[in-house]
mmCIF file of C-alpha atoms and ligand atoms in Angstrom:
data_model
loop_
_atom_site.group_PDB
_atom_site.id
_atom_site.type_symbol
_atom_site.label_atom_id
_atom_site.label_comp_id
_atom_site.label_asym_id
_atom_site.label_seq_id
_atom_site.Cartn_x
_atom_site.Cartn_y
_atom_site.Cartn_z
ATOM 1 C CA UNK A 1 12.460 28.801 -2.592
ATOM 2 C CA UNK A 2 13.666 27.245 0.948
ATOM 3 C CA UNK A 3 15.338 23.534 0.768
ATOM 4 C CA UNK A 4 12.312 22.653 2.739
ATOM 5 C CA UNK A 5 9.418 24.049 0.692
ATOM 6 C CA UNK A 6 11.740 22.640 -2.451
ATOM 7 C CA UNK A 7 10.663 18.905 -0.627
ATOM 8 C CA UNK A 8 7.437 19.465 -0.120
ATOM 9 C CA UNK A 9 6.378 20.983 -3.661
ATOM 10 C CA UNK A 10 8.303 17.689 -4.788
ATOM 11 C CA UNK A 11 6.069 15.414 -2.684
ATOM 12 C CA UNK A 12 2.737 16.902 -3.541
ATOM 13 C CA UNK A 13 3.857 15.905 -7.319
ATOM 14 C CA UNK A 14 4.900 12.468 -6.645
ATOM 15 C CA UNK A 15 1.985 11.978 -4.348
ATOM 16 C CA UNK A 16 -0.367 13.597 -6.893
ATOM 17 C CA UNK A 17 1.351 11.279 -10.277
ATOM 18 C CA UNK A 18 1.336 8.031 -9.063
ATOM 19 C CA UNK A 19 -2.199 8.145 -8.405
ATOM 20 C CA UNK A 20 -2.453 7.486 -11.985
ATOM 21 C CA UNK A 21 -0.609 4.637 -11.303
ATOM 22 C CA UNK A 22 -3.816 3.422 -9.703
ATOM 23 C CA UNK A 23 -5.971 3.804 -12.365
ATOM 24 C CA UNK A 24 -3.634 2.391 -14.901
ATOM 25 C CA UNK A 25 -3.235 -0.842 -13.084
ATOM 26 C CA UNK A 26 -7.102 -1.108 -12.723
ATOM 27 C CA UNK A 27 -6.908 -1.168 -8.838
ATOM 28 C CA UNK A 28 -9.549 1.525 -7.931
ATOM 29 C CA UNK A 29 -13.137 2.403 -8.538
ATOM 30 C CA UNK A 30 -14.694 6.049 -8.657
ATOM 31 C CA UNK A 31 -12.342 7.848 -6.055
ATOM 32 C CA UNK A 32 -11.675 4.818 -3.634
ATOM 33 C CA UNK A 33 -8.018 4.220 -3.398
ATOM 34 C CA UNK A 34 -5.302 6.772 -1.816
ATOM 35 C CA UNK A 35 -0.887 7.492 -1.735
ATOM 36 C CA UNK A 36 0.653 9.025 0.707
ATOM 37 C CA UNK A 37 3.902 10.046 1.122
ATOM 38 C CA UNK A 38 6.002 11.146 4.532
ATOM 39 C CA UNK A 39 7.952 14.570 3.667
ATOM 40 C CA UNK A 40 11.713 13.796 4.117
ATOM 41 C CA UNK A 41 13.034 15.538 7.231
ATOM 42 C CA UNK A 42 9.499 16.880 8.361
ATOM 43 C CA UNK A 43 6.842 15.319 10.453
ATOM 44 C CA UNK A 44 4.898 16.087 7.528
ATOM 45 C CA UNK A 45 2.584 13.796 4.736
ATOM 46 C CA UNK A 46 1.142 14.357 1.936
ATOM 47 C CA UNK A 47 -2.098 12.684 0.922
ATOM 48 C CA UNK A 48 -4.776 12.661 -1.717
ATOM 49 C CA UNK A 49 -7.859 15.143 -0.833
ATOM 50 C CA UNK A 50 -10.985 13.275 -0.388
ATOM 51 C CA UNK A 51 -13.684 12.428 -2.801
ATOM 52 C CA UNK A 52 -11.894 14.650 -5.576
ATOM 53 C CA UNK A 53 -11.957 12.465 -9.242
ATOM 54 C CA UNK A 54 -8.113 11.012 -10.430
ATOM 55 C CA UNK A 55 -8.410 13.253 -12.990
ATOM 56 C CA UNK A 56 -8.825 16.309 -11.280
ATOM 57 C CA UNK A 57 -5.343 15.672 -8.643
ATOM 58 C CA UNK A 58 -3.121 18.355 -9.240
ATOM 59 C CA UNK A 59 0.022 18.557 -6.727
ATOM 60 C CA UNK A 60 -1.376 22.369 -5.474
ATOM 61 C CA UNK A 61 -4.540 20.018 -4.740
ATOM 62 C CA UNK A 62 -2.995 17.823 -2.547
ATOM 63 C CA UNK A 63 -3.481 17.921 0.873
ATOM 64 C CA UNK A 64 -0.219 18.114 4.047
ATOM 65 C CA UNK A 65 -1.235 17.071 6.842
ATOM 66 C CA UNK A 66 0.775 16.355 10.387
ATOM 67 C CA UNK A 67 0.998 12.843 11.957
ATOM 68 C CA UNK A 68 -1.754 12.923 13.925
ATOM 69 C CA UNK A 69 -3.518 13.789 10.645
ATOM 70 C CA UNK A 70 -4.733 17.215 11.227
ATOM 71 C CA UNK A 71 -4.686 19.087 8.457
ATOM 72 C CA UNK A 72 -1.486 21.688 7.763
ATOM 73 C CA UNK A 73 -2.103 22.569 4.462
ATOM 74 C CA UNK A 74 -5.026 21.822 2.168
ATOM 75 C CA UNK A 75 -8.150 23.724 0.305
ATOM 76 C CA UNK A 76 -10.374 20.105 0.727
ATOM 77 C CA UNK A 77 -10.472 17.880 3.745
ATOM 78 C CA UNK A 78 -7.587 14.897 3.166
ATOM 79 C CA UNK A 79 -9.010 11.211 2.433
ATOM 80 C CA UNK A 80 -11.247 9.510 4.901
ATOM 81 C CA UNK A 81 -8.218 7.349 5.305
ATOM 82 C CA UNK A 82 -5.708 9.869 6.319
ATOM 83 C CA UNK A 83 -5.548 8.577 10.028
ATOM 84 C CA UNK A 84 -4.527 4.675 9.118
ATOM 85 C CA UNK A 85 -1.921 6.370 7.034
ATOM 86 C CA UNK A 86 -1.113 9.066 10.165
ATOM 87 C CA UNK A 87 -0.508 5.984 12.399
ATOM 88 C CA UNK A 88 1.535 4.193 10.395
ATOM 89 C CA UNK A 89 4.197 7.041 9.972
ATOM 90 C CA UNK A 90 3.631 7.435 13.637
ATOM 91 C CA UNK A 91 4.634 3.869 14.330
ATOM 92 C CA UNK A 92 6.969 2.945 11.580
ATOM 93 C CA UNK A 93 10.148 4.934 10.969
ATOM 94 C CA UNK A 94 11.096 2.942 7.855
ATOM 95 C CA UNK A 95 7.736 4.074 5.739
ATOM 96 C CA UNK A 96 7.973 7.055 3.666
ATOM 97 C CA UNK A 97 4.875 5.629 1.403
ATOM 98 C CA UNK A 98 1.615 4.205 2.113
ATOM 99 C CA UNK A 99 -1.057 2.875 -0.307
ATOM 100 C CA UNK A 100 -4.869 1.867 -0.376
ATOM 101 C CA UNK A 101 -7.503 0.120 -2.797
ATOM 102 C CA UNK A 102 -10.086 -1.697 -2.981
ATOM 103 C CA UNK A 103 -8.503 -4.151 -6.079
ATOM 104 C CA UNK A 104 -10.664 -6.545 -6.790
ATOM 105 C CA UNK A 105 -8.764 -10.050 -6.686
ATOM 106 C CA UNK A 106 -7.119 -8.722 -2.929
ATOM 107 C CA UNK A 107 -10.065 -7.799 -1.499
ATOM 108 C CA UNK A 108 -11.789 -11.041 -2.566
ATOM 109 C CA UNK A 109 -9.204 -12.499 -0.447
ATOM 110 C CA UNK A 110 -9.717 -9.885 2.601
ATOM 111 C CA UNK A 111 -13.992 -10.438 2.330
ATOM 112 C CA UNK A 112 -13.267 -14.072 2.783
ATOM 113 C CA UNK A 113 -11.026 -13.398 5.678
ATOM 114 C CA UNK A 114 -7.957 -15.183 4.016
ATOM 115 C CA UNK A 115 -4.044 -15.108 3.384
ATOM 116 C CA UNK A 116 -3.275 -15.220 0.094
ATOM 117 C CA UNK A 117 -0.317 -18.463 0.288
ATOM 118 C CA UNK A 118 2.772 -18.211 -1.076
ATOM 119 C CA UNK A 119 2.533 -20.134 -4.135
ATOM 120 C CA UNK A 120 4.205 -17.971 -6.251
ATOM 121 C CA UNK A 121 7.952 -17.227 -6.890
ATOM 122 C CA UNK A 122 7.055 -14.104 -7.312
ATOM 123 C CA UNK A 123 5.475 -13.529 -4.356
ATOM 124 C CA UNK A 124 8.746 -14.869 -2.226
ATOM 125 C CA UNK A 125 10.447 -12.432 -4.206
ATOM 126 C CA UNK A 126 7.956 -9.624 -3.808
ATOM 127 C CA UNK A 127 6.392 -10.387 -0.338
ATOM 128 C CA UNK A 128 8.638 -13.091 1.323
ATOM 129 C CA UNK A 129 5.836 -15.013 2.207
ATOM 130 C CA UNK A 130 2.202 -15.160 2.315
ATOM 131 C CA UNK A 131 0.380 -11.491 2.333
ATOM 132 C CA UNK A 132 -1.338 -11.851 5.709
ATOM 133 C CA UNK A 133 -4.915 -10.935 6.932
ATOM 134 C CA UNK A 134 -5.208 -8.161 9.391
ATOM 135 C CA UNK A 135 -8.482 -7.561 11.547
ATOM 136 C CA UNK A 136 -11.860 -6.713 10.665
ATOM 137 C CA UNK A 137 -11.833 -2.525 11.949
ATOM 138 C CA UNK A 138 -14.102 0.255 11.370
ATOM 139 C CA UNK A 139 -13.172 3.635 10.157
ATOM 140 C CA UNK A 140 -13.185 6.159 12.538
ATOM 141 C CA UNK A 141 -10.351 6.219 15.368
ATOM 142 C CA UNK A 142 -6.616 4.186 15.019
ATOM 143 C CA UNK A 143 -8.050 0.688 14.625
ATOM 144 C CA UNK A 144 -7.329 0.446 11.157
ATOM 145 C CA UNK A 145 -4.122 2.230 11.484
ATOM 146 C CA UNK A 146 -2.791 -0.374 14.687
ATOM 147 C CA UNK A 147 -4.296 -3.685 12.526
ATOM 148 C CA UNK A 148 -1.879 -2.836 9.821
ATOM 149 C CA UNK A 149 1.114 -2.219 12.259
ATOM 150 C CA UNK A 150 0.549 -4.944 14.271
ATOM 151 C CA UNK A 151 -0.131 -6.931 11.298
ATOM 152 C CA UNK A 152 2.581 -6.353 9.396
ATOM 153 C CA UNK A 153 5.553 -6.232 12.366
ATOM 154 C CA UNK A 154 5.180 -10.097 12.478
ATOM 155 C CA UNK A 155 5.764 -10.614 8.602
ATOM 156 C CA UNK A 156 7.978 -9.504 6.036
ATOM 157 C CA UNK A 157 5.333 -8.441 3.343
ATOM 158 C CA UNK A 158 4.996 -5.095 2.320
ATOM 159 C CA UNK A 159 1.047 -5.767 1.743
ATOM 160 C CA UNK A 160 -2.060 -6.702 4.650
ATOM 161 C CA UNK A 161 -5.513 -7.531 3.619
ATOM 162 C CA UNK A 162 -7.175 -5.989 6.030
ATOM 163 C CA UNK A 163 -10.276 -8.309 6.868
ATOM 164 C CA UNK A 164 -13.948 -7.398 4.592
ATOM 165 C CA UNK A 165 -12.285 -4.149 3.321
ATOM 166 C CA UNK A 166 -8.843 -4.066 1.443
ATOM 167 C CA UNK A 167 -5.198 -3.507 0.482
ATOM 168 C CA UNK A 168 -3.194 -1.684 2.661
ATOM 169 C CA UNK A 169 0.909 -1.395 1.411
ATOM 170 C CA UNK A 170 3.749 0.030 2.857
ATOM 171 C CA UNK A 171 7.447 1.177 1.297
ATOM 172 C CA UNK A 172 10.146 3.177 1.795
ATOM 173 C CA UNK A 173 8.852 5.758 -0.589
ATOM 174 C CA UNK A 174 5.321 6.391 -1.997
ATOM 175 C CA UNK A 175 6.663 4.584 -5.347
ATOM 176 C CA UNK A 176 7.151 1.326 -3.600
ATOM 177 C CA UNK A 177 4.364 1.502 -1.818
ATOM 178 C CA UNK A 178 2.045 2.097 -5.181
ATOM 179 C CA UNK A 179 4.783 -0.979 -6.829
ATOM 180 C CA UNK A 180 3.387 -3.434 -4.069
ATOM 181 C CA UNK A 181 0.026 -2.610 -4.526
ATOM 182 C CA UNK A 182 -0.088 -3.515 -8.097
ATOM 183 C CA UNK A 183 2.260 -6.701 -7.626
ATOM 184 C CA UNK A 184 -0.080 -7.541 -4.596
ATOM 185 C CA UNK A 185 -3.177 -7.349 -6.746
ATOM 186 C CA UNK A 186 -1.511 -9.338 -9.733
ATOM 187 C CA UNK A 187 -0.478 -12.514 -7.445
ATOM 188 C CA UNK A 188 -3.798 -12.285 -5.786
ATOM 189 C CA UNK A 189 -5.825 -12.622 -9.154
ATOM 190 C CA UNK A 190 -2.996 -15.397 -10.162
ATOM 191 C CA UNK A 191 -3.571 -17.282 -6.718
ATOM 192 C CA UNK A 192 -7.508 -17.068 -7.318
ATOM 193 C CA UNK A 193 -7.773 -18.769 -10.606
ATOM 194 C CA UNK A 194 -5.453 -21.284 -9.649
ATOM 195 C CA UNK A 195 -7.599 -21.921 -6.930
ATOM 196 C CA UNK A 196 -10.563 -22.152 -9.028
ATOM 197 C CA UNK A 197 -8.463 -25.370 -10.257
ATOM 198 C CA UNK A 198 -7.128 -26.998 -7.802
ATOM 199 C CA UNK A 199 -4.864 -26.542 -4.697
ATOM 200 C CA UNK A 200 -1.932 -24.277 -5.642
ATOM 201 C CA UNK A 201 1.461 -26.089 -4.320
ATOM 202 C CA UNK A 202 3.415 -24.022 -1.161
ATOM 203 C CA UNK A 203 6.883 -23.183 -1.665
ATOM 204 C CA UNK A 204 8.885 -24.677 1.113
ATOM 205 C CA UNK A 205 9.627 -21.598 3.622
ATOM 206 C CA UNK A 206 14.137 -22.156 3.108
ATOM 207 C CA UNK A 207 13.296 -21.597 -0.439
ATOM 208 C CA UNK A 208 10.902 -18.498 0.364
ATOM 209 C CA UNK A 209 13.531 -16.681 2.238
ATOM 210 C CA UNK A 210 16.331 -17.740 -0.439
ATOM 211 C CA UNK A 211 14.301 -16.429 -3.097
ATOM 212 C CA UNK A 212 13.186 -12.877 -1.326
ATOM 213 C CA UNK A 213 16.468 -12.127 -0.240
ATOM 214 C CA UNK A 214 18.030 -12.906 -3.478
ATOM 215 C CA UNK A 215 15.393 -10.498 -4.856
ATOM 216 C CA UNK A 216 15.884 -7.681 -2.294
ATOM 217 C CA UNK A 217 19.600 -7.453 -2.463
ATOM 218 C CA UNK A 218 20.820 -8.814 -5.534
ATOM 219 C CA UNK A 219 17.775 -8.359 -8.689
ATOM 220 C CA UNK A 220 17.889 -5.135 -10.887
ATOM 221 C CA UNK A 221 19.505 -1.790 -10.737
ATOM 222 C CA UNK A 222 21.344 -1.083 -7.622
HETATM 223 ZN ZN1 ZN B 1 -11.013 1.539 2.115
#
């Protein structure tokens, strides 16, 4: 086996696994939610087929596609949502992973049209600041794929609610894209109830950016 095809059988199993990171976290419904990852070194991504069950992904299953999307390699058609991911590897040099779901708590947020604040130490540590709206777009050409570009370029979150739909997320690898889904889906239900009770206090935006980049550079195993 060639270095390269090494890669790619590698990213069709991480891309295919941490969909059950989806399912464990209680962020999708039926087969609404997709990863994707970029192939290292290739203009290459791997992405979940469309309408096939989380418990039928195997890693021969899933599905390479180019950046424009077209398929490369794949026995089903790749998710309806294999362009938004397509532009975003297009656009963005620094993603290797993208995520989306329809979690319930974030997309709450999104159908009202509404940042979720940053209330939340963990959210300044996680998203180093609020997790911004992007624009209402329909499926069907880069729309989706240029709201979450343009959305995110102007903030340092990893996460966009895009507007009546859902969750996009972004990371340097598949894994951190998946990790920012669930976090952004756990501080969105947190922010919600406190809502329910009254008006959830804003951290002061020195003590955001002291708190992310303590989190980014200094927290866990480096
Ligand atoms: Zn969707």
């Amino acid at each position: 086996m060639s270095a390269s095809s090494a890669t790619l059988a590698d990213v069709r199993r991480t891309v295919c696994d941490l969909h059950s990171e989806l399912t464990r976290y209680g962020l999708v419904a039926w087969t609404a939610g997709n990863v994707s990852a970029r192939v290292p070194g290739q203009d290459l991504l791997v992405i979940k087929p469309s309408g096939v069950s989380y418990d039928e992904l195997t890693p021969e299953a899933m599905i390479v596609c180019d950046l424009d999307g077209d398929v490369v390699d794949g026995d089903h058609s790749p998710s309806s949502d294999t362009a938004a991911h397509a532009y975003v590897y297009r656009h963005r040099d620094d993603v290797g992973g993208v995520v989306h779901t329809h979690s319930t708590y974030a997309t709450a947020w999104a159908a009202r049209g509404e940042a979720i604040p940053c209330v939340l130490t963990a959210m300044a540590d996680e998203f180093g600041g609020e997790i911004p709206l992007g624009p209402f777009a329909l499926i069907g050409d880069d729309s989706i794929g240029k709201g979450i570009v343009e959305t995110l370029g102007g903030h340092r979150s990893p996460a966009v609610l895009m507007q009546n739909h859902g969750v996009f997320t972004i990371g340097a690898d598949a894994r951190a894209a998946v990790k920012a889904a669930v976090m952004c889906e756990d501080v969105a239900r947190t922010v919600h109830v406190s809502r329910q009770l009254g008006d959830p206090i804003p951290i002061p935006d020195d003590d955001v950016t002291r708190l992310h980049d303590r989190y980014q550079n200094v927290y866990g195993q480096r």
